[in-house]
Coordinates of C-alpha atoms in Angstrom, one line a residue:
M1 CA 13.1 -26.4 5.5
G2 CA 10.0 -27.8 3.9
L3 CA 7.6 -30.1 5.7
L4 CA 5.2 -32.7 4.1
K5 CA 1.7 -32.2 5.4
D6 CA -1.3 -34.1 3.9
D7 CA 0.9 -34.8 0.8
V8 CA 1.5 -31.1 0.4
M9 CA 5.0 -29.6 0.8
T10 CA 4.7 -26.7 3.3
I11 CA 7.2 -24.0 4.4
E12 CA 7.4 -21.5 7.2
I13 CA 7.2 -17.9 6.0
N14 CA 6.9 -14.4 7.4
V15 CA 3.4 -13.1 7.2
W16 CA 2.6 -10.4 9.8
D17 CA 5.0 -7.5 10.4
L18 CA 5.7 -6.2 13.9
P19 CA 3.7 -3.0 13.6
L20 CA 0.6 -4.9 12.5
R21 CA 1.0 -7.4 15.4
L22 CA 1.4 -4.6 17.9
F23 CA -1.7 -2.9 16.5
H24 CA -3.7 -6.1 16.8
W25 CA -2.9 -6.8 20.4
L26 CA -3.2 -3.2 21.5
L27 CA -6.6 -3.0 19.8
A28 CA -7.7 -6.2 21.5
L29 CA -6.7 -4.9 24.9
A30 CA -8.2 -1.4 24.3
V31 CA -11.6 -2.9 23.1
A32 CA -11.7 -5.1 26.2
G33 CA -10.9 -2.1 28.4
A34 CA -13.5 0.0 26.7
I35 CA -16.2 -2.7 27.1
I36 CA -15.3 -3.2 30.8
T37 CA -15.2 0.5 31.7
G38 CA -18.3 1.3 29.7
E39 CA -20.3 -1.5 31.4
I40 CA -19.2 -0.6 34.9
G41 CA -19.5 3.2 34.3
G42 CA -19.3 5.4 37.3
N43 CA -15.9 6.7 38.0
L44 CA -14.5 4.6 35.2
I45 CA -16.5 6.4 32.5
D46 CA -13.7 8.9 32.0
W47 CA -11.3 6.0 31.3
H48 CA -13.9 4.7 28.8
G49 CA -13.5 8.1 27.0
R50 CA -9.7 8.0 27.1
I51 CA -9.6 4.5 25.8
G52 CA -11.9 5.6 23.0
V53 CA -9.5 8.3 22.0
F54 CA -6.6 5.7 22.1
I55 CA -8.7 3.4 19.8
A56 CA -9.2 6.3 17.4
G57 CA -5.4 6.7 17.1
L58 CA -5.0 2.9 16.6
L59 CA -7.5 2.9 13.8
A60 CA -5.8 5.8 12.1
F61 CA -2.6 3.9 12.3
R62 CA -4.1 0.7 10.8
I63 CA -5.7 2.6 7.9
V64 CA -2.4 4.3 7.0
W65 CA -0.5 1.0 7.5
G66 CA -3.0 -0.6 5.1
F67 CA -1.3 1.4 2.4
L68 CA 2.2 1.8 3.7
G69 CA 2.8 -1.5 5.5
S70 CA 4.4 -4.7 4.3
T71 CA 2.8 -7.1 1.8
H72 CA 0.2 -8.9 3.9
A73 CA -0.7 -5.8 6.0
R74 CA -1.8 -3.8 2.8
F75 CA -5.5 -3.8 2.1
A76 CA -4.9 -4.5 -1.6
S77 CA -3.4 -7.9 -0.8
F78 CA -6.5 -9.2 0.9
F79 CA -9.4 -7.0 -0.2
P80 CA -12.4 -9.5 -0.5
T81 CA -13.3 -9.2 -4.2
P82 CA -16.1 -11.5 -5.6
A83 CA -13.5 -13.5 -7.5
R84 CA -11.4 -14.1 -4.3
I85 CA -14.5 -15.0 -2.3
A86 CA -15.6 -17.5 -5.0
A87 CA -12.1 -19.0 -5.1
Y88 CA -12.1 -19.5 -1.3
L89 CA -15.5 -21.0 -1.3
K90 CA -14.4 -23.5 -4.0
G91 CA -11.4 -24.5 -1.9
Q92 CA -9.0 -22.9 -4.3
W93 CA -7.6 -20.2 -2.0
Q94 CA -4.1 -21.0 -0.7
R95 CA -2.5 -17.5 -0.4
P96 CA -1.0 -16.7 3.1
G97 CA -2.5 -13.8 5.1
H98 CA -6.2 -13.1 5.5
N99 CA -8.5 -15.3 3.5
P100 CA -11.4 -13.5 1.8
L101 CA -13.9 -14.3 4.5
G102 CA -11.5 -13.3 7.2
A103 CA -10.9 -10.1 5.3
L104 CA -14.6 -9.3 5.4
S105 CA -14.4 -9.7 9.2
V106 CA -11.4 -7.3 9.3
F107 CA -13.1 -4.6 7.3
A108 CA -16.4 -5.0 9.3
L109 CA -14.6 -4.6 12.6
L110 CA -12.6 -1.6 11.4
A111 CA -15.7 0.0 10.1
A112 CA -17.8 -0.7 13.3
L113 CA -15.1 0.5 15.6
S114 CA -14.5 3.7 13.6
L115 CA -18.2 4.4 13.7
L116 CA -18.5 3.6 17.4
V117 CA -15.5 5.8 18.3
G118 CA -16.7 8.6 16.1
L119 CA -20.1 8.7 17.8
G120 CA -18.5 8.4 21.2
L121 CA -16.5 11.5 20.7
F122 CA -19.8 13.5 20.7
A123 CA -21.7 11.5 23.2
N124 CA -22.6 12.1 26.9
D125 CA -24.0 10.1 29.7
D126 CA -26.3 12.8 31.2
I127 CA -24.3 12.6 34.5
A128 CA -20.7 13.6 34.5
F129 CA -19.2 12.5 31.1
N130 CA -19.1 14.5 27.9
G131 CA -17.2 13.3 24.9
P132 CA -14.2 15.4 24.0
L133 CA -15.9 16.9 20.9
S134 CA -19.4 17.1 22.4
S135 CA -19.2 20.9 22.6
L136 CA -19.3 21.0 18.8
V137 CA -23.0 19.8 18.8
D138 CA -26.1 20.7 20.8
K139 CA -27.4 18.6 23.6
D140 CA -30.2 17.0 21.6
L141 CA -27.9 15.8 18.9
S142 CA -25.3 14.6 21.5
D143 CA -28.1 12.6 23.1
K144 CA -29.1 11.0 19.8
L145 CA -25.4 10.2 19.0
S146 CA -25.1 8.6 22.5
G147 CA -28.1 6.4 21.7
W148 CA -26.6 5.3 18.5
H149 CA -23.3 4.7 20.2
A150 CA -25.0 2.3 22.6
R151 CA -27.1 0.6 19.9
I152 CA -24.1 -0.1 17.6
F153 CA -22.1 -1.5 20.5
N154 CA -24.8 -3.9 21.6
G155 CA -26.2 -4.7 18.2
L156 CA -23.1 -4.9 16.1
L157 CA -19.7 -4.8 17.8
I158 CA -20.4 -7.5 20.3
G159 CA -21.6 -9.8 17.5
L160 CA -18.5 -9.1 15.3
V161 CA -16.2 -9.7 18.2
G162 CA -18.0 -13.0 19.0
L163 CA -17.8 -14.0 15.4
H164 CA -14.1 -13.3 15.3
L165 CA -13.5 -15.4 18.4
A166 CA -15.7 -18.2 17.0
A167 CA -13.7 -18.2 13.8
I168 CA -10.4 -18.6 15.7
A169 CA -11.9 -21.5 17.7
F170 CA -13.2 -23.1 14.5
Y171 CA -9.9 -23.0 12.7
A172 CA -8.1 -24.4 15.8
R173 CA -10.5 -27.3 16.4
V174 CA -11.8 -28.2 12.9
K175 CA -9.1 -27.1 10.5
K176 CA -6.2 -27.7 12.9
K177 CA -4.8 -24.3 12.1
N178 CA -3.7 -21.9 14.9
L179 CA -4.4 -18.3 14.0
V180 CA -3.1 -16.9 17.3
V181 CA 0.5 -18.0 17.1
P182 CA 1.3 -16.3 13.8
M183 CA -0.1 -13.0 15.2
L184 CA 2.5 -13.4 18.0
T185 CA 5.5 -14.6 16.1
G186 CA 4.8 -13.1 12.6
R187 CA 5.4 -16.5 11.0
T188 CA 3.1 -19.1 9.6
V189 CA 3.1 -22.3 7.6
A190 CA 1.9 -22.2 4.0
P191 CA 2.0 -24.5 1.0
A192 CA 5.2 -24.3 -1.0
G193 CA 4.9 -22.1 -4.0
T194 CA 2.3 -19.8 -2.4
E195 CA 4.8 -17.7 -0.5
T196 CA 5.1 -14.0 -1.5
A197 CA 8.2 -11.9 -0.7
M198 CA 7.3 -9.3 1.9
T199 CA 7.9 -5.7 0.6
G200 CA 7.0 -2.3 2.0
G201 CA 6.9 -1.2 5.6
G202 CA 10.1 -0.1 7.2
I203 CA 11.1 2.4 9.9
A204 CA 10.4 5.6 7.8
R205 CA 6.9 4.5 6.9
F206 CA 6.2 3.3 10.4
A207 CA 7.2 6.7 11.7
A208 CA 4.9 8.4 9.3
A209 CA 2.0 6.2 10.2
L210 CA 2.7 6.7 13.9
A211 CA 2.8 10.5 13.5
I212 CA -0.6 10.5 11.8
A213 CA -2.0 8.2 14.5
V214 CA -0.8 10.6 17.2
A215 CA -2.2 13.6 15.4
V216 CA -5.6 11.9 15.0
G217 CA -5.6 10.9 18.7
W218 CA -4.7 14.4 19.7
S219 CA -7.5 15.9 17.5
A220 CA -10.0 13.3 18.8
S221 CA -9.2 14.3 22.4
G222 CA -10.2 17.9 21.6
G223 CA -6.7 19.2 20.9
L224 CA -7.9 21.4 18.1
L225 CA -10.6 23.1 20.2
A226 CA -10.1 26.4 21.8
P227 CA -9.7 26.0 25.6
Q228 CA -12.9 26.5 27.4
P229 CA -12.8 29.5 29.8
K230 CA -13.1 28.6 33.4
A231 CA -16.0 29.9 35.3
V232 CA -15.1 32.7 37.6
P233 CA -17.0 32.7 40.9
A234 CA -19.0 35.8 41.6
A235 CA -17.3 38.2 44.0
T236 CA -18.9 38.2 47.5
P237 CA -19.9 41.8 48.4
A238 CA -17.8 43.2 51.2
S239 CA -19.6 43.5 54.5
A240 CA -20.5 47.1 55.4
P241 CA -18.7 48.5 58.4
P242 CA -20.6 48.5 61.6
G243 CA -22.8 51.6 61.9
W244 CA -23.4 52.2 58.2

């Protein structure tokens, strides 16, 4: 049923498919967990590494789903071209899904997290933690990658996450538009005539994306590396019999 809002007829439509919503909330929880375990360190640093591997799998899923998913999950539907950005800034953008500025935030977050996770796989903490792929590089390079991992986290990721949360608050208070509920229910309100039939996605494509995500996560955990031989303790010489 259509509703009249500010002299514009609006309707409720499907916008976010279930796999995308699951990805979004799992990623939010994983990033929060990675931040907490990384800041506390100590015995939790191993969990920081495990969460990083999990994030690698989630990112792989999102990238694949950006091509195989339903209409508004596909990158082509919201890629922030100059024409789309200009239309948004002029107040002419009414399409459901990510707006062009929101799309910039999405791509920036995906890029920053991919870089951060990629560096973390080769990092170390000089105490007890070594990234699952750190054996592929020498210690000096691992130390440099560890430094970049920390700098990108402090100088980029925290800012992007803060900007993302600020945008949600701005839309809720100023534009009176809740961005959280649609990511929970998959449905949103849009001006009549702007709706787009959702196509793509489905069980088969979801299974393919999930399989690729699992393969990437397994590889990121060091699954492709040859098992490292365990150190064998040196044998203790037998004591000579008395009198020898």
